[in-house]
Amino acid sequence: MDEKLKIKISIADRVYPLTVDRSQEEGLRSASKKIDAMIKQFEENYAVRDKQDVLAMCALQFASQAEQKQIDNAINGEETIERLNKISLLLDQHLEN
């Protein structure tokens, strides 16, 4: 059984205490660093009035990346099925001869 771990994650200069499984700690810390790096990038490149605007843009960026991965995987899955069907058809034709 995974032991629970109490950690503190900092995002946008705020600290969030969390209780997580040990196996989640590394991923959460990495995600926190990526969010802070993205916040810094948005603040440097755009006229930002407050952290909420930056956090909203970060959320949109991460959500759009996740959605694009799902779309890409669905397209690749369809292409793979189509290729497998063509190979199966070719094999059937070859075996019949």
Backbone as CSV, one residue per row, in Angstrom:
resi,resn,N_x,N_y,N_z,CA_x,CA_y,CA_z,C_x,C_y,C_z
1,MET,0.848,-1.170,0.000,0.000,0.000,0.000,0.899,1.239,0.000
2,ASP,0.566,2.233,-0.838,1.335,3.470,-0.899,1.106,4.300,0.347
3,GLU,2.186,4.782,0.870,2.146,5.629,2.044,1.802,7.050,1.623
4,LYS,0.990,7.732,2.413,0.650,9.119,2.124,1.783,10.023,2.570
5,LEU,1.971,11.087,1.827,3.051,12.011,2.086,2.487,13.423,2.097
6,LYS,2.874,14.226,3.068,2.438,15.621,3.128,3.518,16.472,2.483
7,ILE,3.118,17.197,1.452,4.065,18.057,0.745,3.463,19.446,0.587
8,LYS,4.315,20.384,0.236,3.866,21.737,-0.070,4.302,22.065,-1.484
9,ILE,3.344,22.471,-2.298,3.605,22.828,-3.684,3.388,24.331,-3.824
10,SER,4.325,24.985,-4.476,4.220,26.421,-4.696,3.865,26.687,-6.150
11,ILE,2.787,27.440,-6.342,2.367,27.854,-7.681,1.997,29.326,-7.612
12,ALA,2.616,30.132,-8.457,2.323,31.563,-8.540,2.457,32.239,-7.174
13,ASP,3.537,31.935,-6.517,3.857,32.537,-5.218,2.856,32.206,-4.111
14,ARG,2.123,31.127,-4.269,1.239,30.637,-3.214,1.606,29.201,-2.904
15,VAL,1.524,28.870,-1.636,1.876,27.521,-1.203,0.597,26.729,-0.958
16,TYR,0.590,25.501,-1.504,-0.563,24.623,-1.363,-0.125,23.340,-0.658
17,PRO,-0.595,23.120,0.564,-0.269,21.863,1.245,-1.132,20.734,0.678
18,LEU,-0.498,19.631,0.381,-1.200,18.480,-0.209,-0.822,17.204,0.521
19,THR,-1.735,16.269,0.553,-1.441,14.923,1.016,-1.602,14.008,-0.189
20,VAL,-0.496,13.371,-0.578,-0.476,12.599,-1.816,0.190,11.247,-1.594
21,ASP,-0.003,10.350,-2.545,0.750,9.103,-2.547,2.199,9.425,-2.918
22,ARG,3.118,8.675,-2.365,4.545,8.885,-2.678,4.783,8.849,-4.192
23,SER,4.067,8.003,-4.873,4.263,7.847,-6.313,3.839,9.090,-7.100
24,GLN,3.069,9.980,-6.483,2.605,11.189,-7.164,3.511,12.395,-6.934
25,GLU,4.372,12.319,-5.943,5.150,13.497,-5.549,5.980,14.068,-6.698
26,GLU,6.736,13.241,-7.356,7.624,13.724,-8.416,6.838,14.413,-9.533
27,GLY,5.726,13.809,-9.933,4.903,14.393,-10.990,4.312,15.736,-10.593
28,LEU,3.863,15.834,-9.346,3.291,17.098,-8.875,4.349,18.195,-8.799
29,ARG,5.517,17.850,-8.320,6.592,18.848,-8.228,7.027,19.298,-9.628
30,SER,7.109,18.364,-10.541,7.472,18.700,-11.920,6.411,19.593,-12.568
31,ALA,5.143,19.256,-12.355,4.055,20.066,-12.904,4.084,21.477,-12.333
32,SER,4.351,21.589,-11.041,4.436,22.894,-10.388,5.535,23.748,-11.022
33,LYS,6.690,23.131,-11.286,7.797,23.855,-11.915,7.435,24.297,-13.325
34,LYS,6.753,23.437,-14.069,6.344,23.793,-15.432,5.350,24.946,-15.423
35,ILE,4.423,24.916,-14.484,3.441,26.000,-14.379,4.148,27.312,-14.057
36,ASP,5.057,27.294,-13.094,5.776,28.517,-12.731,6.623,29.040,-13.892
37,ALA,7.243,28.131,-14.659,8.024,28.555,-15.827,7.118,29.187,-16.873
38,MET,5.946,28.610,-17.072,5.013,29.162,-18.044,4.491,30.520,-17.579
39,ILE,4.228,30.658,-16.291,3.788,31.947,-15.732,4.849,33.003,-16.021
40,LYS,6.091,32.672,-15.754,7.190,33.611,-15.983,7.263,34.014,-17.457
41,GLN,7.103,33.032,-18.339,7.145,33.303,-19.772,6.008,34.240,-20.188
42,PHE,4.797,33.977,-19.711,3.667,34.843,-20.039,3.888,36.259,-19.498
43,GLU,4.395,36.359,-18.283,4.618,37.673,-17.683,5.686,38.466,-18.442
44,GLU,6.693,37.767,-18.951,7.760,38.446,-19.698,7.315,38.867,-21.095
45,ASN,6.425,38.094,-21.701,6.065,38.339,-23.102,4.776,39.123,-23.312
46,TYR,3.949,39.236,-22.286,2.654,39.904,-22.445,2.416,40.877,-21.299
47,ALA,1.623,41.885,-21.595,1.231,42.822,-20.543,0.152,42.153,-19.710
48,VAL,0.535,41.707,-18.546,-0.371,40.951,-17.689,-0.744,41.807,-16.492
49,ARG,-2.032,41.860,-16.202,-2.486,42.697,-15.093,-2.453,41.978,-13.757
50,ASP,-2.805,40.711,-13.756,-2.775,39.984,-12.481,-2.523,38.498,-12.716
51,LYS,-2.251,37.817,-11.625,-1.918,36.395,-11.693,-3.073,35.559,-12.232
52,GLN,-4.296,35.965,-11.993,-5.440,35.183,-12.468,-5.437,35.089,-13.993
53,ASP,-5.092,36.199,-14.664,-5.015,36.166,-16.124,-3.934,35.187,-16.583
54,VAL,-2.797,35.235,-15.912,-1.694,34.338,-16.269,-2.069,32.885,-15.997
55,LEU,-2.692,32.625,-14.862,-3.103,31.260,-14.538,-4.152,30.740,-15.515
56,ALA,-5.046,31.615,-15.954,-6.044,31.210,-16.945,-5.362,30.834,-18.259
57,MET,-4.359,31.607,-18.660,-3.637,31.295,-19.893,-2.843,29.999,-19.752
58,CYS,-2.266,29.768,-18.582,-1.560,28.504,-18.336,-2.529,27.321,-18.424
59,ALA,-3.683,27.463,-17.797,-4.688,26.389,-17.835,-5.102,26.102,-19.269
60,LEU,-5.318,27.165,-20.048,-5.695,26.994,-21.453,-4.589,26.298,-22.231
61,GLN,-3.352,26.696,-21.996,-2.222,26.094,-22.689,-2.120,24.598,-22.391
62,PHE,-2.163,24.228,-21.108,-2.062,22.816,-20.736,-3.256,22.008,-21.242
63,ALA,-4.457,22.585,-21.149,-5.651,21.880,-21.622,-5.599,21.677,-23.127
64,SER,-5.154,22.687,-23.861,-5.092,22.550,-25.322,-4.045,21.514,-25.724
65,GLN,-2.932,21.442,-24.991,-1.923,20.416,-25.274,-2.492,19.017,-25.048
66,ALA,-3.227,18.848,-23.964,-3.832,17.542,-23.668,-4.860,17.171,-24.732
67,GLU,-5.673,18.136,-25.140,-6.681,17.878,-26.173,-6.016,17.520,-27.498
68,GLN,-4.948,18.245,-27.851,-4.261,17.975,-29.112,-3.661,16.581,-29.113
69,LYS,-3.126,16.144,-27.970,-2.578,14.788,-27.877,-3.669,13.748,-28.114
70,GLN,-4.857,13.988,-27.545,-5.968,13.056,-27.755,-6.371,13.018,-29.229
71,ILE,-6.415,14.175,-29.859,-6.769,14.243,-31.283,-5.719,13.517,-32.113
72,ASP,-4.445,13.796,-31.822,-3.357,13.137,-32.565,-3.398,11.628,-32.379
73,ASN,-3.642,11.173,-31.153,-3.716,9.737,-30.889,-4.888,9.099,-31.616
74,ALA,-6.021,9.801,-31.658,-7.192,9.267,-32.361,-6.900,9.147,-33.855
75,ILE,-6.251,10.165,-34.417,-5.910,10.133,-35.844,-4.929,9.009,-36.117
76,ASN,-3.896,8.905,-35.282,-2.908,7.839,-35.460,-3.549,6.472,-35.300
77,GLY,-4.484,6.345,-34.385,-5.183,5.078,-34.191,-5.993,4.690,-35.415
78,GLU,-6.671,5.667,-36.003,-7.454,5.399,-37.209,-6.543,4.999,-38.369
79,GLU,-5.406,5.698,-38.502,-4.461,5.369,-39.568,-3.899,3.967,-39.374
80,THR,-3.611,3.604,-38.141,-3.073,2.279,-37.857,-4.090,1.201,-38.201
81,ILE,-5.332,1.411,-37.819,-6.386,0.438,-38.134,-6.546,0.307,-39.644
82,GLU,-6.503,1.437,-40.338,-6.631,1.408,-41.801,-5.476,0.625,-42.424
83,ARG,-4.256,0.839,-41.948,-3.092,0.116,-42.468,-3.200,-1.379,-42.172
84,LEU,-3.628,-1.712,-40.952,-3.782,-3.120,-40.601,-4.841,-3.794,-41.468
85,ASN,-5.919,-3.091,-41.751,-6.960,-3.649,-42.621,-6.421,-3.895,-44.027
86,LYS,-5.606,-2.966,-44.540,-5.014,-3.152,-45.871,-4.060,-4.343,-45.884
87,ILE,-3.258,-4.468,-44.833,-2.325,-5.601,-44.735,-3.098,-6.906,-44.653
88,SER,-4.162,-6.909,-43.873,-4.988,-8.108,-43.746,-5.588,-8.493,-45.092
89,LEU,-6.063,-7.498,-45.827,-6.638,-7.749,-47.152,-5.575,-8.332,-48.089
90,LEU,-4.372,-7.750,-48.081,-3.293,-8.249,-48.912,-2.924,-9.686,-48.538
91,LEU,-2.877,-9.985,-47.260,-2.564,-11.333,-46.810,-3.643,-12.325,-47.245
92,ASP,-4.891,-11.913,-47.108,-5.991,-12.776,-47.539,-5.883,-13.074,-49.030
93,GLN,-5.602,-12.029,-49.812,-5.475,-12.218,-51.260,-4.312,-13.118,-51.594
94,HIS,-3.210,-12.943,-50.906,-2.022,-13.760,-51.148,-2.260,-15.219,-50.775
95,LEU,-2.941,-15.440,-49.664,-3.197,-16.806,-49.212,-4.184,-17.526,-50.106
96,GLU,-5.054,-16.783,-50.755,-6.033,-17.405,-51.635,-5.385,-17.873,-52.934
97,ASN,-4.264,-17.257,-53.297,-3.588,-17.620,-54.555,-2.726,-18.807,-54.422
